[in-house]
Coordinates of C-alpha atoms and ligand atoms in Angstrom, one line a residue:
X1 CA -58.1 49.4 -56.8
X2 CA -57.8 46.7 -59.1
X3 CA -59.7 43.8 -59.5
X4 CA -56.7 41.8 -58.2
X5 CA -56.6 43.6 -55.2
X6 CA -60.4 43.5 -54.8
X7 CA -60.8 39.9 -55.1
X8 CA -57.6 39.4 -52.5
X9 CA -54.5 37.3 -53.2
X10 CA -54.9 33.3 -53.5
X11 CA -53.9 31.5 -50.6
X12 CA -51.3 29.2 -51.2
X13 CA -52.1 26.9 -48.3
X14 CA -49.8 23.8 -47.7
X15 CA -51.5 21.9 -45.6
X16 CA -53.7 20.4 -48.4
X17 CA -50.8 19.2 -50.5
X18 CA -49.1 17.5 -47.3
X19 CA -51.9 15.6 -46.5
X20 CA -51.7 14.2 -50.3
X21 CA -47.9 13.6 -49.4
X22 CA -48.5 11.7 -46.1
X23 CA -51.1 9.5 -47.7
X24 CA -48.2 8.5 -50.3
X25 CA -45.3 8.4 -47.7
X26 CA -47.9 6.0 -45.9
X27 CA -48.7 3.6 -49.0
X28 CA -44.2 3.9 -49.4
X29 CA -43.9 2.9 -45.7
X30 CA -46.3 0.0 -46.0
X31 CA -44.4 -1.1 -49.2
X32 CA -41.3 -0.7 -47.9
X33 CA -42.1 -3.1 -44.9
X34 CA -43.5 -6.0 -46.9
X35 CA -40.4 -5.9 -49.4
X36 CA -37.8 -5.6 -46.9
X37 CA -39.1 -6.7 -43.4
X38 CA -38.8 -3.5 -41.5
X39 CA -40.1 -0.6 -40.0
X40 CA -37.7 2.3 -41.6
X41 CA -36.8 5.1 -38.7
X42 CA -35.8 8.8 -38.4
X43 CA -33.7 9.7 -35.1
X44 CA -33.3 13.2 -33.8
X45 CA -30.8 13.9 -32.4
X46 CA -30.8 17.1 -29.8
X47 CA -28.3 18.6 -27.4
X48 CA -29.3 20.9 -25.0
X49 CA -32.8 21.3 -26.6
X50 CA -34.5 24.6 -25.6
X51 CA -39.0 24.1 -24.8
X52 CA -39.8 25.8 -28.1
X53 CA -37.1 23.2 -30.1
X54 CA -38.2 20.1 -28.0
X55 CA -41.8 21.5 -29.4
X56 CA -41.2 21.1 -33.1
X57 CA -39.3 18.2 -33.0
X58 CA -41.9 16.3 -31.3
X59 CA -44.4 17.2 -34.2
X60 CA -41.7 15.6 -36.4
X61 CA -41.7 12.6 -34.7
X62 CA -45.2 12.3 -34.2
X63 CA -45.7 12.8 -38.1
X64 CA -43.5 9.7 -38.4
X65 CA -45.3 7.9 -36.2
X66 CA -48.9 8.7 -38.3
X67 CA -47.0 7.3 -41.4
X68 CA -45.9 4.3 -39.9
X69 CA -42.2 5.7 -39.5
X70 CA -40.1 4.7 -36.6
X71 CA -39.4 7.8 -34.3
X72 CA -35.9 7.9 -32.3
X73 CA -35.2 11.0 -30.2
X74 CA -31.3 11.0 -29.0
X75 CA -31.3 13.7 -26.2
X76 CA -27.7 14.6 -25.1
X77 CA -27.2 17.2 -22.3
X78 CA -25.7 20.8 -23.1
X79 CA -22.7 20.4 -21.7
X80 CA -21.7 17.3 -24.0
X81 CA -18.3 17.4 -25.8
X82 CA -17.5 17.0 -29.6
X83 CA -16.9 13.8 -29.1
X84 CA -19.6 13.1 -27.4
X85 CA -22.1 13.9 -30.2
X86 CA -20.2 12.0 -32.6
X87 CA -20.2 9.1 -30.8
X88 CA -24.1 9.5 -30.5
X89 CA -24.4 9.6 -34.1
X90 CA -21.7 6.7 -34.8
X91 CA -24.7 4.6 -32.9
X92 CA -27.5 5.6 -34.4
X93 CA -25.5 4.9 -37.7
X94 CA -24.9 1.4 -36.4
X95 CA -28.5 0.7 -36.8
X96 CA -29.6 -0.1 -40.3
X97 CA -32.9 0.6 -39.8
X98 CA -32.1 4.2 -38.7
X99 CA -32.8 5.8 -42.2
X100 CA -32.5 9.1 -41.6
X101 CA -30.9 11.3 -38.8
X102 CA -31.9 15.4 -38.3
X103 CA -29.2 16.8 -35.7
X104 CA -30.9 19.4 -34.1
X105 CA -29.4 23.4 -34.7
X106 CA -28.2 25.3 -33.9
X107 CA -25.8 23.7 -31.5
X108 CA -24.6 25.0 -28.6
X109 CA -21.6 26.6 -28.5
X110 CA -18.3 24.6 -28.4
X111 CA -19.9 22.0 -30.6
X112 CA -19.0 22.6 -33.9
X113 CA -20.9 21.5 -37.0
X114 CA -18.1 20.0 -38.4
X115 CA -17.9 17.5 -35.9
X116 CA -21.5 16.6 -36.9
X117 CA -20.7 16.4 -40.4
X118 CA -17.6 14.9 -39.9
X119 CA -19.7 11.4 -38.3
X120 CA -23.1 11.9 -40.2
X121 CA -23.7 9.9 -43.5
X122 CA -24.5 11.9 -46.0
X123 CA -27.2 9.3 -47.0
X124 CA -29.2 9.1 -43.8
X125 CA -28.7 13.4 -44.0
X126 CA -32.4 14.0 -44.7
X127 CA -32.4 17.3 -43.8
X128 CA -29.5 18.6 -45.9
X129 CA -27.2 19.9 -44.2
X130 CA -23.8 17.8 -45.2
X131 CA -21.4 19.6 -47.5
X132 CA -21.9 16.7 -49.8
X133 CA -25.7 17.3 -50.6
X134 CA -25.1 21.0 -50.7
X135 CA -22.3 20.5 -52.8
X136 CA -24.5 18.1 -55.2
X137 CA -27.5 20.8 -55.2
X138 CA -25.1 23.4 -56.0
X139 CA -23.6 21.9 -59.4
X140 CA -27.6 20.8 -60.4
X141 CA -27.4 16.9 -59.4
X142 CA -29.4 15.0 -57.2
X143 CA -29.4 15.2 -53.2
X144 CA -30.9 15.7 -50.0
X145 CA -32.1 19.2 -50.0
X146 CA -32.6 21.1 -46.8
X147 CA -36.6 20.0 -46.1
X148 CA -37.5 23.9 -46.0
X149 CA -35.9 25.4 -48.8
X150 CA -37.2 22.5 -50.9
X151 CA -40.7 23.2 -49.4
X152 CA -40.7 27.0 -50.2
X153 CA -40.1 26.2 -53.9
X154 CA -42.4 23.1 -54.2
X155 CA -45.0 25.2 -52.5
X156 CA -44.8 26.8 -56.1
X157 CA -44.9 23.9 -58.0
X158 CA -47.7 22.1 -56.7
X159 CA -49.9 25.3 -57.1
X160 CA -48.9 25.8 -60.7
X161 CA -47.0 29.2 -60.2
X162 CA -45.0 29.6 -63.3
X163 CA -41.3 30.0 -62.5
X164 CA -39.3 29.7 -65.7
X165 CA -38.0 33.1 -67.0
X166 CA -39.1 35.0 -64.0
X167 CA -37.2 37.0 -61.7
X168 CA -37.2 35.4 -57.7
X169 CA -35.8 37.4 -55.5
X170 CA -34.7 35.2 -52.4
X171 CA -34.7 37.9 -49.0
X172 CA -31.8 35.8 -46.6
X173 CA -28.9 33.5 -47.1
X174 CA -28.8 31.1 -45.2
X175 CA -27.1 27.3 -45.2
X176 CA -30.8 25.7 -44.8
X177 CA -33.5 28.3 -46.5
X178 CA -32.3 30.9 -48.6
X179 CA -29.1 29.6 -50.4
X180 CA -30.4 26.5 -51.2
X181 CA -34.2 28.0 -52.3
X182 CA -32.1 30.3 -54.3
X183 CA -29.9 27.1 -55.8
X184 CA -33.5 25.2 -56.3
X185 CA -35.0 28.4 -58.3
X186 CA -32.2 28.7 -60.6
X187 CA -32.5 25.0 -61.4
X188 CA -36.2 25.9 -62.3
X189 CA -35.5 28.6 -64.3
X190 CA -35.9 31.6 -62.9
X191 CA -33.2 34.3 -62.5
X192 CA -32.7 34.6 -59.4
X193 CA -31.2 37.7 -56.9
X194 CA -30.4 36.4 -53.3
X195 CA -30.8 39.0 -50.8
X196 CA -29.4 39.5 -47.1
X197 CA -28.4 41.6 -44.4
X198 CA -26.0 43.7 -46.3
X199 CA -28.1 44.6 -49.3
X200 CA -28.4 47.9 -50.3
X201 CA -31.9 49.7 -51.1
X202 CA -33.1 46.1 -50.2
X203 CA -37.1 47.4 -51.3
X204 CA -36.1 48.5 -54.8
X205 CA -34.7 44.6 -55.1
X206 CA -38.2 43.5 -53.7
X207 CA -40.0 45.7 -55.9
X208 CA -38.4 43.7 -59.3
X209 CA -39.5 40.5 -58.0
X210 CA -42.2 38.2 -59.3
X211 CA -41.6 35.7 -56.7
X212 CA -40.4 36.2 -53.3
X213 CA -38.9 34.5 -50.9
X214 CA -38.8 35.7 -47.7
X215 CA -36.3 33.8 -44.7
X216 CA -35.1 36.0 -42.2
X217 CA -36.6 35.3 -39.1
X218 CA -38.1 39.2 -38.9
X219 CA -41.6 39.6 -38.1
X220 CA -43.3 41.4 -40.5
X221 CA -40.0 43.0 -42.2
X222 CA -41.5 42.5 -46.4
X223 CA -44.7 44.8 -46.5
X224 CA -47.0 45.4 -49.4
X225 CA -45.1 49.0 -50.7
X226 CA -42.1 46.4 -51.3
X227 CA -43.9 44.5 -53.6
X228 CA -44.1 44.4 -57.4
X229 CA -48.2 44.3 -57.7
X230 CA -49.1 40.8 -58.9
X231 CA -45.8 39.4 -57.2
X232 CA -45.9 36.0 -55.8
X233 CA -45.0 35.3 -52.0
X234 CA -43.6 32.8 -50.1
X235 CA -43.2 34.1 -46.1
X236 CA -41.1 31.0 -45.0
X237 CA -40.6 33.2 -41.6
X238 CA -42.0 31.7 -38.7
X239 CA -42.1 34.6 -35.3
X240 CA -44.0 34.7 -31.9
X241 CA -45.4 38.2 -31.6
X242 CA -47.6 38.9 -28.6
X243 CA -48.9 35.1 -28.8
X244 CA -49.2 35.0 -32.3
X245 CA -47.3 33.6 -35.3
X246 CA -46.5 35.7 -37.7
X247 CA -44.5 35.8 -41.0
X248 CA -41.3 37.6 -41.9
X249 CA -44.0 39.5 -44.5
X250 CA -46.6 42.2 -43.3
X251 CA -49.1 39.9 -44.2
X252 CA -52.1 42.2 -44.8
X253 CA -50.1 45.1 -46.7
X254 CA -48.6 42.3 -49.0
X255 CA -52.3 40.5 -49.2
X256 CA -53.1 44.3 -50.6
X257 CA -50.5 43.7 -53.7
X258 CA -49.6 40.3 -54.5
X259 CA -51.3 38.0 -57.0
X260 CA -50.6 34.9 -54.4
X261 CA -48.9 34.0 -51.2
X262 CA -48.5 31.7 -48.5
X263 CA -50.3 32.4 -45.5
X264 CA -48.3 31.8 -41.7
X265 CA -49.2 29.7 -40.4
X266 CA -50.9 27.2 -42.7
X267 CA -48.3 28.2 -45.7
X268 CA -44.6 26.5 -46.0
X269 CA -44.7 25.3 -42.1
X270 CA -46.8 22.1 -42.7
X271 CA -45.3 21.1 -46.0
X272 CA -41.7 21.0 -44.7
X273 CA -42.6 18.2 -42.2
X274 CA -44.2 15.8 -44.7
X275 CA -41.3 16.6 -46.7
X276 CA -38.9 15.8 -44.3
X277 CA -40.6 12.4 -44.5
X278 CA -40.4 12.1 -48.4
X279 CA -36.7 12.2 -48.0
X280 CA -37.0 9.4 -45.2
X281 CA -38.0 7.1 -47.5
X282 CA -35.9 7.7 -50.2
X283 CA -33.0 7.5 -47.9
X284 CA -34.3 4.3 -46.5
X285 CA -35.1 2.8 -49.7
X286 CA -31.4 4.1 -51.0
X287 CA -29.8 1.9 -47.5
X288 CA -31.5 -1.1 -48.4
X289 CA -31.6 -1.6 -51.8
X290 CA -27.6 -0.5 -52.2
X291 CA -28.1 -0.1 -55.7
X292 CA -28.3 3.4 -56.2
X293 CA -25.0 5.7 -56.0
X294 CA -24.5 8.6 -53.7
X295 CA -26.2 11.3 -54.4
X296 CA -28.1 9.7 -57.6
X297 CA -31.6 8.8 -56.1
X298 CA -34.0 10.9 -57.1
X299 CA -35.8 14.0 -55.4
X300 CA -39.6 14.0 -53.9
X301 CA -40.6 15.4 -56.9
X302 CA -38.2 15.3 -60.2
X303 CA -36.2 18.4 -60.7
X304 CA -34.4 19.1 -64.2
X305 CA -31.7 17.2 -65.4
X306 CA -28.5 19.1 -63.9
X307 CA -27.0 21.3 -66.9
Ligands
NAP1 P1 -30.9 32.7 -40.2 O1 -30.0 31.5 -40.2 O2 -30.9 33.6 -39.0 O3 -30.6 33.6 -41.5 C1 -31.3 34.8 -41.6 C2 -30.9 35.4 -43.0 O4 -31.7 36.6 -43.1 C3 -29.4 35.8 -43.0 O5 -28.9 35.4 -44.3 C4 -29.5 37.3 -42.8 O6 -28.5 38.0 -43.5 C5 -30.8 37.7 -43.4 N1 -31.3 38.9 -42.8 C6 -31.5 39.2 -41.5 N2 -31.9 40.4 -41.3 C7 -32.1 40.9 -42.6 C8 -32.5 42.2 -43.1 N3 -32.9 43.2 -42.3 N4 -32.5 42.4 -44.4 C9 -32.1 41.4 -45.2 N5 -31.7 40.2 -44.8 C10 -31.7 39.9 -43.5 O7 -32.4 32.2 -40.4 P2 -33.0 30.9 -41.1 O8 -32.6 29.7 -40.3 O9 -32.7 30.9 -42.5 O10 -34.6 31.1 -40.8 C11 -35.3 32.2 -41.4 C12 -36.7 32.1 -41.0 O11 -37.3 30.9 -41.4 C13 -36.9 32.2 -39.5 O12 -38.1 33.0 -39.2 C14 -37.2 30.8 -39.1 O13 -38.0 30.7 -37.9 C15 -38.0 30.3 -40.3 N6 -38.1 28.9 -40.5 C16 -39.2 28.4 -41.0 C17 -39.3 27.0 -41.3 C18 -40.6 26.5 -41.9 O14 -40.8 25.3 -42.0 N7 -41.4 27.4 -42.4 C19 -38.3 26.1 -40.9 C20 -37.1 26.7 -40.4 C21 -37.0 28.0 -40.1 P3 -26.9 37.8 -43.2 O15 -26.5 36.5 -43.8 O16 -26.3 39.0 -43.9 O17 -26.7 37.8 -41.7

């Protein structure tokens, strides 16, 4: 054994650095009132919610609700129509103090995202999802980022984790976690292999990593013998097993071998909500002010200049 593994892995926790950012999003909130003479808001917007969905998007709006942000929830029954969710967000786009909207996913089928993003404005799209934002993170300029991705990779930052030069291996593709994380690592520096489904000898890819990112929404799937030893993880997974929470990394394997990693839950999970409120502001800020272009206002925390 080596002293590394002796000693154990540090915990990246992010519930300590999302306390610091809701006491800032607070002091913002409280600034933002006495310039402009009103309470900023975020509306949900859900259709057909499921119990474990309703769940999570109530801690979002009662995290709002701690900072002094407005909280909106929109519920629209399963069986609405295209239209109907458009016009649901045409109204809470009428409403200029409606500064950000989160459209619940995934939708239920026959409701297309594109009618979603066909309605939504791309500056109240907090969460990231519009082809503009991803189009503007992809080419290195400013946007909304999808709260989690951005999370997984400031997760890094705020605990000093070097990233430049090294190799991040990103395990899943999707539209909100792994793409984008992928998009915000290059941007940092590292080189970066993105994973998924289809990969071939998927632990030998693992294995070259010094920073992982796991999104797959697989309990337990990344265990320690994948691991380079001294490899960084983030477990951005979040799955029920028996009662429990659990990553999408075997968390006491990977503990065994890596120099750091985020615990679930305690790790990524809190820091995406307070987040999620970071781009509130910005996009409220953004409405009112009118001054700064599309997709020029600046990030939670500044990223490189776009190359
Ligand atoms: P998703 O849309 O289902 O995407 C899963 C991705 O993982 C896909 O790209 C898929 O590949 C890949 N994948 C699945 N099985 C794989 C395997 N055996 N080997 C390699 N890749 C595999 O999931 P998501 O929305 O990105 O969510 C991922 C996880 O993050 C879930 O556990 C979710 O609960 C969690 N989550 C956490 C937070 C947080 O705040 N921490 C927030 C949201 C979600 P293909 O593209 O080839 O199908």
């Amino acid at each position: 054994m080596t002293g590394l593994m002796d000693e154990g892995p540090r915990l990246l926790r992010g519930g300590p650095v999302a306390t610091a950012i809701r006491e800032q999003v607070a002091s913002d909130v409280a600034a933002f009132k006495d310039e402009f003479g009103y309470q900023p808001a975020l509306a949900v917007l859900v259709v057909g919610a499921d119990a474990p969905s309703l769940v999570y998007l109530h801690k979002i709006l009662d995290g709002c609700r701690l900072v002094g942000i407005g909280d909106r929830l929109v519920e629209l029954p399963a069986d609405s129509s295209e239209a109907d969710v458009s016009h649901a967000l045409a109204d809470l786009q009428a409403d200029p103090r409606i500064a950000g909207i989160i459209v619940q996913q995934p939708l239920p089928k026959g409701i297309g995202l594109r009618a979603v993003i066909d309605t939504l404005d791309p500056m109240r799209d907090i969460d990231g999802i519009h082809p503009l934002n991803a189009g503007l993170l992809s080419l290195g300029y400013d946007g909304f980022l999808p709260a989690t991705a951005h999370a997984s990779v400031e997760i890094l930052r705020q605990s000093g984790i070097p990233i430049s030069g090294k190799h991040c291996v990103v395990v899943g593709r999707s539209n909100v976690i792994g793409k984008p994380a992928g998009l915000l690592m290059l941007r940092e520096n590292a080189t970066v292999t993105i994973c998924h489904s289809k990969t071939e000898d998927l632990p030998a890819i693992v294995r070259s990593a010094d920073i992982v990112i796991v999104a797959i929404g697989k309990a337990n799937f990344v265990t320690g013998d994948m691991l380079k030893p001294g490899a960084v993880v983030v477990d951005v997974g979040i799955n029920v097993v028996e009662g429990k929470l659990v990553g999408d990394v075997h968390f006491e394997s990977a503990a065994r071998v890596a120099s750091a990693i985020t615990p679930v839950p305690g790790g990524v999970g809190p820091l995406t909500n307070a987040i999620l409120l970071t781009h509130l502001v910005q996009a409220a800020r953004a409405k009112a002010t009118g001054r700064i272009p599309l997709g020029a206002h600046s990030l939670a925390v500044p990223v490189p200049e776009a190359n």
